[in-house]
């Protein structure tokens, strides 16, 4: 009997323990979010917020804040900490003073916004500007094309069919200006004489292919260039009188693919890419950006001319 009990005890001792409950895998994202394409960067921030908030969706304005900060050098660990700080107190709502220089629900005064078409449904967003919206960065897998799946003006904009992007105010005030049509046929590059003394602005997109300043259209001197199937009507931006910033530009170059910073006059406002000079495509948040103060950074071979919005 004692031998049988001993054998039973040894068997129980040797029996494998029941497996522990599987722990949910935590979303993984690299520390340097700028290494990710824009849609993946947005998804990484969304996943982190959802994990910390038990499945809630991050508000568009808070996502825009973190995308901007990521472009200025915030790593994923800092964003993770700031999300945690923003969710503490008030049942998970925004807590004023969440993190030094972080999100508090009211401290974002940027001139860009995120507007998202969830489940491919049409949605309207209020804008912090009164002019027409232009795409600054596409953060959806669906390509956002003005007039096709986004548009607006007068303080509101709309997105549809899965478009999700970061938008800013387009240059306006040109309805009475002379326009020049320039078309990239069969995706070929084309240059069109315009005779503009001031920066040009896209006033009407004619193609299904997106016309994105610095990527598929731009200005060289007094001429307009288009590529990648962009077809549009362009006009001279005549807002410059008395503003003092219409002609302000700055070239910043990443030589030998190295990171570089260039001084930007903060009083000019947020810079935009006016002309891409390098063969390497310059993409905001990926290989160029602005720190919100007086510095533009470039990396990975981006070389471009930047102007005041």
XYZ file of C-alpha atoms in Angstrom:
309
model
C 0.000 0.000 0.000
C 2.768 2.382 0.921
C 4.529 1.541 -2.361
C 1.386 2.371 -4.338
C 0.942 5.664 -2.519
C 4.567 6.535 -3.155
C 4.161 5.780 -6.873
C 1.014 7.909 -7.034
C 2.765 10.784 -5.306
C 5.688 10.640 -7.709
C 3.301 10.620 -10.668
C 1.475 13.668 -9.399
C 4.768 15.445 -8.742
C 5.965 14.702 -12.270
C 2.678 15.659 -13.948
C 2.939 18.901 -15.926
C 1.119 21.849 -14.419
C -1.853 23.352 -16.230
C -0.761 25.983 -18.743
C -1.085 29.568 -17.569
C -3.695 31.717 -19.235
C -2.291 33.239 -22.392
C -1.352 36.879 -21.975
C -2.397 39.210 -24.759
C 0.524 40.215 -26.923
C 1.426 43.854 -26.570
C 1.532 45.904 -29.719
C 5.107 46.262 -30.891
C 6.371 49.425 -32.512
C 9.921 50.660 -33.041
C 11.150 53.452 -30.808
C 11.755 55.637 -33.859
C 8.307 55.968 -35.431
C 9.752 57.961 -38.315
C 11.126 54.665 -39.624
C 7.548 53.552 -40.340
C 5.364 54.534 -43.307
C 2.714 57.068 -42.309
C -0.230 54.598 -42.118
C 1.786 52.213 -39.902
C 2.887 55.105 -37.686
C -0.727 56.069 -37.075
C -1.757 52.469 -36.429
C 1.045 51.980 -33.885
C -0.170 54.982 -31.881
C -3.781 53.816 -32.167
C -2.915 50.334 -30.907
C -1.039 51.734 -27.928
C -3.948 53.975 -26.998
C -6.446 51.112 -27.381
C -4.384 48.841 -25.126
C -4.104 51.449 -22.394
C -7.743 52.559 -22.617
C -9.285 49.067 -22.854
C -10.261 49.273 -26.471
C -11.261 52.904 -26.952
C -10.385 54.751 -30.143
C -7.929 57.614 -29.865
C -9.509 61.018 -30.645
C -8.402 62.472 -33.960
C -6.974 65.615 -32.381
C -4.869 63.583 -29.945
C -3.633 61.346 -32.764
C -2.689 64.447 -34.742
C -0.781 65.736 -31.707
C 1.287 62.540 -31.437
C 1.917 62.326 -35.184
C 3.251 65.863 -35.081
C 5.385 65.106 -32.025
C 6.722 61.925 -33.640
C 7.794 64.026 -36.605
C 9.599 66.334 -34.182
C 11.547 63.520 -32.555
C 9.354 61.949 -29.873
C 10.028 58.228 -29.530
C 7.403 55.553 -28.933
C 8.306 55.288 -25.248
C 7.583 58.975 -24.704
C 4.280 58.731 -26.548
C 3.390 55.652 -24.493
C 4.096 57.530 -21.252
C 2.122 60.547 -22.386
C -0.888 58.427 -23.351
C -0.784 56.899 -19.868
C -0.647 60.357 -18.298
C -3.519 61.623 -20.424
C -5.746 58.726 -19.385
C -5.219 59.045 -15.640
C -8.047 60.577 -13.635
C -11.603 61.563 -14.573
C -12.505 58.010 -15.539
C -9.935 57.907 -18.309
C -10.604 61.375 -19.670
C -8.034 64.033 -20.477
C -6.179 65.221 -17.422
C -4.882 68.813 -17.614
C -1.130 68.943 -17.415
C -0.628 65.362 -18.570
C 3.112 65.166 -19.054
C 5.453 68.107 -19.586
C 4.708 69.470 -23.016
C 2.305 66.582 -23.544
C -1.337 66.187 -24.392
C -3.870 67.685 -22.004
C -6.934 67.923 -24.186
C -6.646 71.617 -24.900
C -3.030 72.525 -25.558
C -2.888 71.599 -29.243
C -3.023 74.758 -31.321
C -1.587 73.371 -34.528
C -2.929 74.365 -37.901
C -3.312 70.793 -39.130
C -5.856 68.145 -38.240
C -6.602 64.468 -38.751
C -9.922 63.596 -40.387
C -10.815 59.920 -40.833
C -13.361 58.017 -42.897
C -13.998 55.016 -40.654
C -15.442 51.901 -42.313
C -15.325 53.848 -45.585
C -18.154 56.089 -44.391
C -18.457 59.797 -45.096
C -17.521 62.028 -42.183
C -17.310 65.758 -41.599
C -14.660 67.420 -39.414
C -14.415 70.962 -38.146
C -11.187 72.652 -39.207
C -9.024 75.187 -37.319
C -8.921 77.254 -40.515
C -11.457 78.737 -42.900
C -9.869 77.897 -46.247
C -10.005 74.740 -48.282
C -8.134 71.732 -46.867
C -5.060 70.283 -48.561
C -3.477 66.930 -47.823
C -0.292 67.165 -45.781
C 0.179 63.465 -45.109
C -1.813 60.396 -46.207
C -2.152 58.084 -43.183
C -4.581 55.579 -44.700
C -3.857 52.742 -47.089
C -6.496 54.374 -49.304
C -5.079 57.251 -51.314
C -6.753 60.560 -50.451
C -7.578 62.565 -53.588
C -9.055 66.045 -53.380
C -12.509 66.217 -54.887
C -12.809 62.425 -54.950
C -12.728 61.358 -51.307
C -12.017 64.601 -49.443
C -12.812 68.283 -49.759
C -14.439 71.187 -47.986
C -13.835 74.734 -46.808
C -15.365 77.450 -44.667
C -14.481 75.791 -41.378
C -15.489 72.198 -42.195
C -14.170 69.420 -44.385
C -15.342 65.946 -45.407
C -13.661 62.606 -46.011
C -15.142 59.464 -47.578
C -14.346 55.974 -48.948
C -11.612 55.202 -46.437
C -9.568 58.394 -46.817
C -7.695 59.280 -43.679
C -5.109 62.019 -43.595
C -3.547 65.045 -41.996
C -4.838 68.240 -43.550
C -3.869 71.900 -43.508
C -5.251 75.065 -45.022
C -4.551 75.474 -48.717
C -3.546 78.805 -50.091
C -6.574 80.744 -51.231
C -7.770 84.103 -52.378
C -7.049 83.341 -56.019
C -10.504 83.042 -57.576
C -9.955 86.082 -59.779
C -6.380 85.252 -60.648
C -5.276 84.001 -64.053
C -5.003 80.213 -64.057
C -2.647 77.913 -65.953
C -3.531 74.325 -66.781
C -0.661 71.848 -66.539
C -1.153 68.133 -67.200
C 1.012 65.054 -66.731
C -0.141 62.787 -69.555
C 0.679 59.069 -69.263
C 2.393 59.839 -65.934
C 5.144 61.769 -67.738
C 6.883 64.837 -66.334
C 5.870 68.126 -67.859
C 6.807 71.765 -67.298
C 4.380 74.581 -68.108
C 5.331 78.271 -68.401
C 3.237 80.290 -65.961
C 4.898 83.679 -65.522
C 4.039 83.794 -61.808
C 6.131 86.115 -59.661
C 4.652 84.746 -56.432
C 4.265 81.116 -55.307
C 1.696 79.083 -57.255
C -1.325 77.384 -55.707
C -3.403 74.470 -56.954
C -6.946 75.753 -57.427
C -8.542 72.775 -59.179
C -7.512 69.148 -59.547
C -8.568 67.637 -62.876
C -7.065 64.161 -62.520
C -7.918 61.130 -60.431
C -4.213 60.923 -59.587
C -3.458 63.047 -56.530
C -1.799 66.406 -57.096
C 0.421 66.848 -54.036
C 2.731 69.833 -53.795
C 6.368 68.789 -53.748
C 5.528 65.270 -54.872
C 3.517 65.431 -58.098
C 3.581 69.151 -58.732
C 5.708 72.139 -57.859
C 7.198 75.382 -59.068
C 10.566 76.162 -60.589
C 11.015 79.861 -60.987
C 8.015 81.100 -62.965
C 7.085 77.647 -64.337
C 4.884 74.825 -62.984
C 5.957 71.179 -63.166
C 3.710 68.137 -62.843
C 4.352 64.381 -62.792
C 2.762 61.064 -61.856
C -0.506 61.757 -63.682
C -1.311 65.020 -61.872
C -3.456 67.335 -63.998
C -4.601 70.598 -62.513
C -5.238 74.304 -62.783
C -2.811 76.567 -60.975
C -2.925 80.241 -60.072
C -0.628 82.835 -58.581
C -1.013 83.314 -54.833
C -1.542 87.062 -54.516
C -1.950 87.199 -50.778
C 1.581 88.443 -50.297
C 0.916 92.189 -50.193
C 1.913 93.422 -46.755
C 2.277 89.951 -45.264
C 6.016 89.879 -45.693
C 6.154 86.062 -45.824
C 5.008 85.121 -49.342
C 8.544 85.076 -50.723
C 10.267 83.534 -47.723
C 11.884 80.177 -48.586
C 14.670 78.027 -47.201
C 16.651 75.153 -48.737
C 17.563 72.353 -46.347
C 19.654 69.400 -47.565
C 20.485 65.960 -46.205
C 23.941 65.413 -47.712
C 25.150 61.790 -47.974
C 21.847 60.713 -46.369
C 22.876 62.341 -43.079
C 20.541 64.120 -40.697
C 20.696 67.898 -40.733
C 18.794 70.761 -39.133
C 18.169 74.206 -40.609
C 17.016 77.364 -38.868
C 13.450 78.420 -39.683
C 11.963 81.800 -38.760
C 9.253 80.817 -36.298
C 7.192 83.946 -36.964
C 6.607 82.663 -40.506
C 4.369 79.895 -39.179
C 4.416 76.241 -40.200
C 6.689 75.459 -43.183
C 5.511 73.533 -46.245
C 7.525 71.783 -48.914
C 7.543 74.119 -51.918
C 9.998 72.351 -54.220
C 11.706 68.981 -53.984
C 15.286 69.233 -55.235
C 16.541 65.717 -54.508
C 15.731 62.539 -56.406
C 14.810 61.080 -53.023
C 11.147 61.798 -52.281
C 10.771 64.156 -49.344
C 7.887 63.069 -47.118
C 6.876 64.982 -44.001
C 7.324 62.979 -40.827
C 9.530 60.446 -42.565
C 12.586 62.300 -43.823
C 11.732 65.894 -43.031
C 9.806 67.745 -40.367
C 9.468 70.796 -38.170
C 9.967 70.933 -34.408
C 7.252 73.542 -33.908
C 9.763 76.232 -33.036
C 12.685 77.334 -35.179
C 14.120 74.181 -36.720
C 13.483 72.131 -39.857
C 15.136 68.693 -39.971
C 15.910 66.567 -43.008
C 17.310 63.051 -43.299
C 17.755 60.124 -45.675
C 18.806 62.207 -48.673
C 15.877 64.637 -48.704
C 16.799 68.001 -50.164
C 14.092 70.578 -50.700
C 12.992 74.192 -50.645
C 10.544 75.059 -47.878
C 8.248 78.064 -47.760
C 5.827 79.763 -45.390
C 2.264 78.526 -45.459
